[in-house]
PDB file of C-alpha atoms in Angstrom:
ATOM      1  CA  UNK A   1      94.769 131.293  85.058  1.00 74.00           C
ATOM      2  CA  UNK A   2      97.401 129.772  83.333  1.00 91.00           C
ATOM      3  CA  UNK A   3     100.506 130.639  84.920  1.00 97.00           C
ATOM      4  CA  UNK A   4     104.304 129.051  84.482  1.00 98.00           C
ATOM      5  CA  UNK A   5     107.005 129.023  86.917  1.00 98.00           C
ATOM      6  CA  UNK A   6     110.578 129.765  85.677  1.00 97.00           C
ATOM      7  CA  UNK A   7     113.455 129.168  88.067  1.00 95.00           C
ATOM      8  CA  UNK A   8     116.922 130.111  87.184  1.00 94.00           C
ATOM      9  CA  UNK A   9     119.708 127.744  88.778  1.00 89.00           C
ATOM     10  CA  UNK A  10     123.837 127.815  88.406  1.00 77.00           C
ATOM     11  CA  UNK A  11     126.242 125.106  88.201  1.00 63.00           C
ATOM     12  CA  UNK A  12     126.795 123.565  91.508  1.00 56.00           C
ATOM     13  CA  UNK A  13     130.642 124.884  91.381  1.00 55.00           C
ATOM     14  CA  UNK A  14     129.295 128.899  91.163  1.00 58.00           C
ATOM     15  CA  UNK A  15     126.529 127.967  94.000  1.00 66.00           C
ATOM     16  CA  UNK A  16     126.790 130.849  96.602  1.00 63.00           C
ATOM     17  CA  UNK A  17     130.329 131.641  96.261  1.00 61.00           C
ATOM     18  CA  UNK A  18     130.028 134.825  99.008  1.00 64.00           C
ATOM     19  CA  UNK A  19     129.215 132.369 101.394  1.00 67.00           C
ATOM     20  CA  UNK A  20     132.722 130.464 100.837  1.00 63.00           C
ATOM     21  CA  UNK A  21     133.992 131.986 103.881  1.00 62.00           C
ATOM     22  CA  UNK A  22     132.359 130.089 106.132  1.00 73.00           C
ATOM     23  CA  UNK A  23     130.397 127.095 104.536  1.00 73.00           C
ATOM     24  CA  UNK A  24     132.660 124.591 102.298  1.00 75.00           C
ATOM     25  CA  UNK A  25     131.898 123.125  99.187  1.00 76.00           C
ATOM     26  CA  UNK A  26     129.619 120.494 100.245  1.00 78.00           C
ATOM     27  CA  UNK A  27     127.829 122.482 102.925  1.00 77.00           C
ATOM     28  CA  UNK A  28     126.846 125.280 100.112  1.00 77.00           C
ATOM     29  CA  UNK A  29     125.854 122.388  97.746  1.00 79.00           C
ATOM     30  CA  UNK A  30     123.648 121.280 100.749  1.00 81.00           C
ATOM     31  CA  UNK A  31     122.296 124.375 101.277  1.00 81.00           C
ATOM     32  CA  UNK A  32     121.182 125.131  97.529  1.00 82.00           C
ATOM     33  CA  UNK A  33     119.884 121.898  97.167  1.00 84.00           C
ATOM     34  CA  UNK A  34     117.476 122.005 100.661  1.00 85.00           C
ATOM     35  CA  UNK A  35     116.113 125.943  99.238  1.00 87.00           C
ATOM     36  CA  UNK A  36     115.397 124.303  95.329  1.00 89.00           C
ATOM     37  CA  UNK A  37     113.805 121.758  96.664  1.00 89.00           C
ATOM     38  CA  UNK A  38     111.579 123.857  99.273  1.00 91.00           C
ATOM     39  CA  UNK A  39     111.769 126.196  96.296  1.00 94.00           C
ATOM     40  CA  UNK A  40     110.011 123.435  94.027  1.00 95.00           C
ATOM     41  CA  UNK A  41     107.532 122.350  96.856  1.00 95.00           C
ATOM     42  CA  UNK A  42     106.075 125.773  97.056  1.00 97.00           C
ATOM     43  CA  UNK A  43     105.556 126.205  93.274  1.00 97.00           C
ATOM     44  CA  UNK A  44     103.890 122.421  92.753  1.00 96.00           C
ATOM     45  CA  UNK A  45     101.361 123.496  95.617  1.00 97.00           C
ATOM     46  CA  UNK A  46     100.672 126.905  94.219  1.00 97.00           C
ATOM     47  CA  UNK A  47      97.205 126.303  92.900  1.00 96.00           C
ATOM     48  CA  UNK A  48      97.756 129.399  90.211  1.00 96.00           C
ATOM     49  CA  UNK A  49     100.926 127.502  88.543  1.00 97.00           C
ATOM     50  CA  UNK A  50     100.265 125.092  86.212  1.00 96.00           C
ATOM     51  CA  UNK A  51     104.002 124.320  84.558  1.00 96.00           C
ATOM     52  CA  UNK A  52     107.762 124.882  86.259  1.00 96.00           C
ATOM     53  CA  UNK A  53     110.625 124.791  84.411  1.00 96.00           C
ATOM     54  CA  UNK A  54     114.147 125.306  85.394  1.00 94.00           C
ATOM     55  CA  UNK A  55     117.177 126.896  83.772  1.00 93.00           C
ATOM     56  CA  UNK A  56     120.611 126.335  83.880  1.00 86.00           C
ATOM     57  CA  UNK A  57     123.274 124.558  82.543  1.00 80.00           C
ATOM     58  CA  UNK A  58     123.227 121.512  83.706  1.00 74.00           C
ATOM     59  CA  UNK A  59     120.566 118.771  84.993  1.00 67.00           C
ATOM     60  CA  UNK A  60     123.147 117.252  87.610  1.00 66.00           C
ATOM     61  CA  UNK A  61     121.377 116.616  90.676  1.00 71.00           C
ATOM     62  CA  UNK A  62     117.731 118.001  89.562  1.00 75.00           C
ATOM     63  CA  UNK A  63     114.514 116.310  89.827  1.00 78.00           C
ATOM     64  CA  UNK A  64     113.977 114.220  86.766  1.00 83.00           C
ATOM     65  CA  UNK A  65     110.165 115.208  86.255  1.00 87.00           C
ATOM     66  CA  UNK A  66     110.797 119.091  85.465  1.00 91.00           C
ATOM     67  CA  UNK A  67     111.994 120.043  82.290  1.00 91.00           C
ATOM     68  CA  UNK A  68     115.590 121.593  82.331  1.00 90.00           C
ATOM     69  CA  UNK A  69     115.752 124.782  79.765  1.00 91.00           C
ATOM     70  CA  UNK A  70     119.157 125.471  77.951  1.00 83.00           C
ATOM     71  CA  UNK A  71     121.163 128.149  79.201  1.00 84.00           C
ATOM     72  CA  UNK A  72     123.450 130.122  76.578  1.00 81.00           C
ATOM     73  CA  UNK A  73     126.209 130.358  79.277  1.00 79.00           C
ATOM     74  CA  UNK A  74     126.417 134.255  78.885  1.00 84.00           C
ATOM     75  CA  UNK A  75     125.249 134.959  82.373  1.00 89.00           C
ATOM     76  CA  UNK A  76     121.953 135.036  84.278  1.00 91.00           C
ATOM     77  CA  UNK A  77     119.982 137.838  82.324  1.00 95.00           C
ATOM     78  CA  UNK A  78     120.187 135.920  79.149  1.00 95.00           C
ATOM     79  CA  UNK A  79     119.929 133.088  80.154  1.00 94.00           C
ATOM     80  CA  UNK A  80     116.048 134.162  81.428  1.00 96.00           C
ATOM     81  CA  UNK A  81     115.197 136.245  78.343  1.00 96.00           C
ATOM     82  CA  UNK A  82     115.957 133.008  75.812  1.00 95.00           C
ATOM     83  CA  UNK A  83     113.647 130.666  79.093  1.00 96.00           C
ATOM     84  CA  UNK A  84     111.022 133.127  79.115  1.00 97.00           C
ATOM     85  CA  UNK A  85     111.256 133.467  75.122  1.00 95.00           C
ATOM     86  CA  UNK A  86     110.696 129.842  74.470  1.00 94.00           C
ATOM     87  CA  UNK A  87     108.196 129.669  77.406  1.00 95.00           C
ATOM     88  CA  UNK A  88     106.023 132.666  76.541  1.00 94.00           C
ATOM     89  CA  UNK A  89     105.559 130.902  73.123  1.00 89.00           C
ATOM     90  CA  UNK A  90     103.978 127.961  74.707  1.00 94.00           C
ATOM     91  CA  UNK A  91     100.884 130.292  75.873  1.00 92.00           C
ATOM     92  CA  UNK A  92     100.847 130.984  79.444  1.00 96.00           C
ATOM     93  CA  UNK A  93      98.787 133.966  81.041  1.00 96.00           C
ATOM     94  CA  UNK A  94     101.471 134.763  83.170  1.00 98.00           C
ATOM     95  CA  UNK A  95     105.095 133.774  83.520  1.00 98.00           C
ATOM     96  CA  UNK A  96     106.803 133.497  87.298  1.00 98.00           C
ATOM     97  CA  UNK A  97     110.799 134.030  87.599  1.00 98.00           C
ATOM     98  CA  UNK A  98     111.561 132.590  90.826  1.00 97.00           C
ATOM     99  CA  UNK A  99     114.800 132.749  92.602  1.00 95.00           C
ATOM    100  CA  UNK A 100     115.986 129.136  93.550  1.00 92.00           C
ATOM    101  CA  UNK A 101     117.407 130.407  97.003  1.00 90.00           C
ATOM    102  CA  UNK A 102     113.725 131.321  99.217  1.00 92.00           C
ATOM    103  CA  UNK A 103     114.215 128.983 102.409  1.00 89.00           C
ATOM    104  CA  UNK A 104     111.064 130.976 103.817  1.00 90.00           C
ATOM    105  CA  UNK A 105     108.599 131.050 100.288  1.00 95.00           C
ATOM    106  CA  UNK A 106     105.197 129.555 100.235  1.00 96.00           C
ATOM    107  CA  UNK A 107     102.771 128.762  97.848  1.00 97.00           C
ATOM    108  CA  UNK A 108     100.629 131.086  99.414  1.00 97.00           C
ATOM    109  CA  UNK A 109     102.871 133.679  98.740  1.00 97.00           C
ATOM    110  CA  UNK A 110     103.537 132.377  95.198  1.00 97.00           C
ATOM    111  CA  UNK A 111      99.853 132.607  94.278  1.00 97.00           C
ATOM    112  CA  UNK A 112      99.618 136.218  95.154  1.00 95.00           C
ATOM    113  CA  UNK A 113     102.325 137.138  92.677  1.00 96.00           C
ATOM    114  CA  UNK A 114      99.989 134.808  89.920  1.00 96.00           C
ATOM    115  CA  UNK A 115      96.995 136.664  90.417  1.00 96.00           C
ATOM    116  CA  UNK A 116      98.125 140.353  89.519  1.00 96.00           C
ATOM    117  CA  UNK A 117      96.041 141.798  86.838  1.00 95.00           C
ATOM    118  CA  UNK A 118      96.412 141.172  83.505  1.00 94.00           C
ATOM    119  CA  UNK A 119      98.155 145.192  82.848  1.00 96.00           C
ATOM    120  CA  UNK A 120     100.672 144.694  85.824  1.00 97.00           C
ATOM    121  CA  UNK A 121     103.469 143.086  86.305  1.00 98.00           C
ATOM    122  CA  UNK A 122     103.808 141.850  90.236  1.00 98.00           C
ATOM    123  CA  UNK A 123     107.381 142.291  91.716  1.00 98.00           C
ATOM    124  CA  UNK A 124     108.749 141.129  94.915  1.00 97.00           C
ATOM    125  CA  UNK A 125     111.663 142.797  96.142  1.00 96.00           C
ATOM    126  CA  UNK A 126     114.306 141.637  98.387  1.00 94.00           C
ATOM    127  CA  UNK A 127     114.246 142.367 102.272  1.00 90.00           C
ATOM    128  CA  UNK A 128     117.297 145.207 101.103  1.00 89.00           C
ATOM    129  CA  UNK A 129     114.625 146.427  98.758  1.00 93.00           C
ATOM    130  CA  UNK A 130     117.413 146.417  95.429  1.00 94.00           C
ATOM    131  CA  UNK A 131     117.189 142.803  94.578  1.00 94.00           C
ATOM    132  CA  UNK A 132     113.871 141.205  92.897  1.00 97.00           C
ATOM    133  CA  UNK A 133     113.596 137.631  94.371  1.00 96.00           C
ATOM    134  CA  UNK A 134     110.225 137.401  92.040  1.00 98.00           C
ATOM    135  CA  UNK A 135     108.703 138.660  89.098  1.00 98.00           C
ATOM    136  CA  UNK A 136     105.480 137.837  87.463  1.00 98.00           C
ATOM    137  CA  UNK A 137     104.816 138.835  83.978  1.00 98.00           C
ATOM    138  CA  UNK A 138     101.452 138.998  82.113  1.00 98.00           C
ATOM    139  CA  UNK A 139     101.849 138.156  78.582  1.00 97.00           C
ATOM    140  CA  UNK A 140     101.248 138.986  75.838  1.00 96.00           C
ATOM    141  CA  UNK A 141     101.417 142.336  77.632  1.00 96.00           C
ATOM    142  CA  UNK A 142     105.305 141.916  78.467  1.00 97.00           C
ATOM    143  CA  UNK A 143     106.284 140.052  76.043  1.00 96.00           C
ATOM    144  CA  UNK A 144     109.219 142.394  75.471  1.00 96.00           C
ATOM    145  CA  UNK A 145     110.482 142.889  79.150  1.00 98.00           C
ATOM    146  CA  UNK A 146     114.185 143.045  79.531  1.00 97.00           C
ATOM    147  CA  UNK A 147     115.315 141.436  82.462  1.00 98.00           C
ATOM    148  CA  UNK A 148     118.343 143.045  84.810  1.00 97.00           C
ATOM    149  CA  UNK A 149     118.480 140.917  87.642  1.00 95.00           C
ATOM    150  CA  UNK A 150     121.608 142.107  89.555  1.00 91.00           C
ATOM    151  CA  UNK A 151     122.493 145.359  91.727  1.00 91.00           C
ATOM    152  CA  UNK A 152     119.450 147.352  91.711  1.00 96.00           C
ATOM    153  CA  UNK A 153     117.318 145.130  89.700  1.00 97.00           C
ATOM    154  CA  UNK A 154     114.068 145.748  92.118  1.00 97.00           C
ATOM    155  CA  UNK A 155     114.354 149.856  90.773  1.00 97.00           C
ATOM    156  CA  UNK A 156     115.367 148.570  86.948  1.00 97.00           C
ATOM    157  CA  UNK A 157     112.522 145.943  86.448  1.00 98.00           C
ATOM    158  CA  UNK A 158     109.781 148.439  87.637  1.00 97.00           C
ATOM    159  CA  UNK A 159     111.349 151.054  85.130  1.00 97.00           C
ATOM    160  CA  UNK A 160     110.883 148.380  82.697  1.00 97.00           C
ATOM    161  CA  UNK A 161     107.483 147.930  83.929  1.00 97.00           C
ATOM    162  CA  UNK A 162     106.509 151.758  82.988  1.00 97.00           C
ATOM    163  CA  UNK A 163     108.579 151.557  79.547  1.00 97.00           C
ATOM    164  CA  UNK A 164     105.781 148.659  78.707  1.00 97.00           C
ATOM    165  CA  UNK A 165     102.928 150.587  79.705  1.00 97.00           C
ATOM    166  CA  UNK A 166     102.197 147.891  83.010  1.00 98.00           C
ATOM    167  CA  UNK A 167     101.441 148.585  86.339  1.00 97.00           C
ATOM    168  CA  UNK A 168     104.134 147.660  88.870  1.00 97.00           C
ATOM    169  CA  UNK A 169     102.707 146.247  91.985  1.00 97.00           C
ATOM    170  CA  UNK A 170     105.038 145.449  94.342  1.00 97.00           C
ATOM    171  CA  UNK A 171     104.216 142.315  96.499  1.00 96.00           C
ATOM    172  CA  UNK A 172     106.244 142.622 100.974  1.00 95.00           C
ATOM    173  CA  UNK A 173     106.497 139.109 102.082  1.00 94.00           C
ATOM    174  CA  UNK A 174     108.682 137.471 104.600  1.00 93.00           C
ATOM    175  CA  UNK A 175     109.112 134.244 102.213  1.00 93.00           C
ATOM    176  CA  UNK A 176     109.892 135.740  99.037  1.00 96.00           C
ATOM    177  CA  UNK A 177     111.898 138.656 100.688  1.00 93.00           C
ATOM    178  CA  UNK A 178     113.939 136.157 102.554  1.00 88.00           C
ATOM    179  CA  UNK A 179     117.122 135.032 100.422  1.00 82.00           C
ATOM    180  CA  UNK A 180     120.310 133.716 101.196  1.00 79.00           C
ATOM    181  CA  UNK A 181     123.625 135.569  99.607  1.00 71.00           C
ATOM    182  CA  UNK A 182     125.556 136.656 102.212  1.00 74.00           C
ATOM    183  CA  UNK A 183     126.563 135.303 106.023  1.00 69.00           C
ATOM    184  CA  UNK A 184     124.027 136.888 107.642  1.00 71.00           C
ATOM    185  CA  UNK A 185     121.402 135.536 105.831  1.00 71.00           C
ATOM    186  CA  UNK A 186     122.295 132.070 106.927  1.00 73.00           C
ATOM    187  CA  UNK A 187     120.306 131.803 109.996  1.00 74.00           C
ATOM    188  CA  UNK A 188     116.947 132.269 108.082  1.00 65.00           C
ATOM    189  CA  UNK A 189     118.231 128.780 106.253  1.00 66.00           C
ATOM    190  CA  UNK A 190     118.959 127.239 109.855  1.00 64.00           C
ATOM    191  CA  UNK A 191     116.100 127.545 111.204  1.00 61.00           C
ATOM    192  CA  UNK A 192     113.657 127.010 108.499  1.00 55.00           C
ATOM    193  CA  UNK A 193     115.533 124.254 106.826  1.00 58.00           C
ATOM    194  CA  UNK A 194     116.860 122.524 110.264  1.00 61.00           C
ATOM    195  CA  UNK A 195     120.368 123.020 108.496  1.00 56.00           C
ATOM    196  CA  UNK A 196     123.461 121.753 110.896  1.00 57.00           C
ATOM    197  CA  UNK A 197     125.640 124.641 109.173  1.00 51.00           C
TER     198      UNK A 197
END
């Protein structure tokens, strides 16, 4: 199995901006770079992912030993279809998009999503059920998968799925369910990260 991990970031200025209310600059800065980096730890100890490559547009505070992919600065969606372009070329199995902010994710959990068969795309949902936090991607198989992360992304990617002719299975974890966008989300970072927010 030869599978790659792709995980989107933004600029440290956009970096949870709904969560402005009650964390400041620094302290959301803090808190993105504590989930990458648990992020990160999970996919380097996933035993099915051999690559990880980031995307975003800028390298400002990343780790120096994974590659940084350009981002076309037209917005998330693109900015995935031109990673996963340029990485599907390189001749992975399977390709992983990987939301940066899992405080909770494994590589238990990451593995799972890298085994799916080679007709099925695995999707992991968030704990609303409308966001996708994951989504693993045989290729050549889904080669052409449009992406539509965003409101109701979970429902739109396993539409996609069917419009390809793959399988959607649809992978319930507490890790990769688990992200942080709004105020109430917050206390799953506490207490997993030991954040003093």
């Amino acid at each position: 199995m030869n599978c790659w991990a792709l995980i989107p970031i933004k600029a440290t200025q956009d970096s949870k901006s709904r969560l402005s209310g009650i964390l400041d600059a620094d302290q959301r800065q803090e808190l993105v770079s504590t989930m990458l980096a648990n992020v990160l730890d999970a996919a380097r100890h996933a035993r099915t992912i051999s690559q990880i490559r980031l995307v975003g547009p800028t390298r400002a505070g990343l780790p120096d030993d994974i590659p940084l992919l350009g981002d076309p600065g037209l917005g998330l969606n693109p900015a995935v279809q031109s990673a996963f372009a340029e990485i599907a070329d390189k001749g992975p199995d399977r390709v992983l998009i990987l939301a940066a902010d899992l405080p909770e994710v494994t590589s238990y959990e990451l593995e799972t999503l890298c085994v799916a068969p080679s007709d099925t795309i695995a999707i992991a949902p968030d704990r609303h059920e409308t966001g996708t936090n994951a989504i693993c991607l045989p290729l050549p198989a889904a080669r052409d998968f449009s992406f539509a992360f965003g409101p109701d992304s979970f429902a739109k990617h396993k539409v996609e799925a069917s419009r390809l002719g793959l399988n959607a299975e649809i992978v319930l974890s507490k890790g990769l369910e688990r992200d942080i966008d709004e105020p109430s989300d917050l206390a799953d970072a506490r207490q997993v990260l030991g954040l003093t927010l």
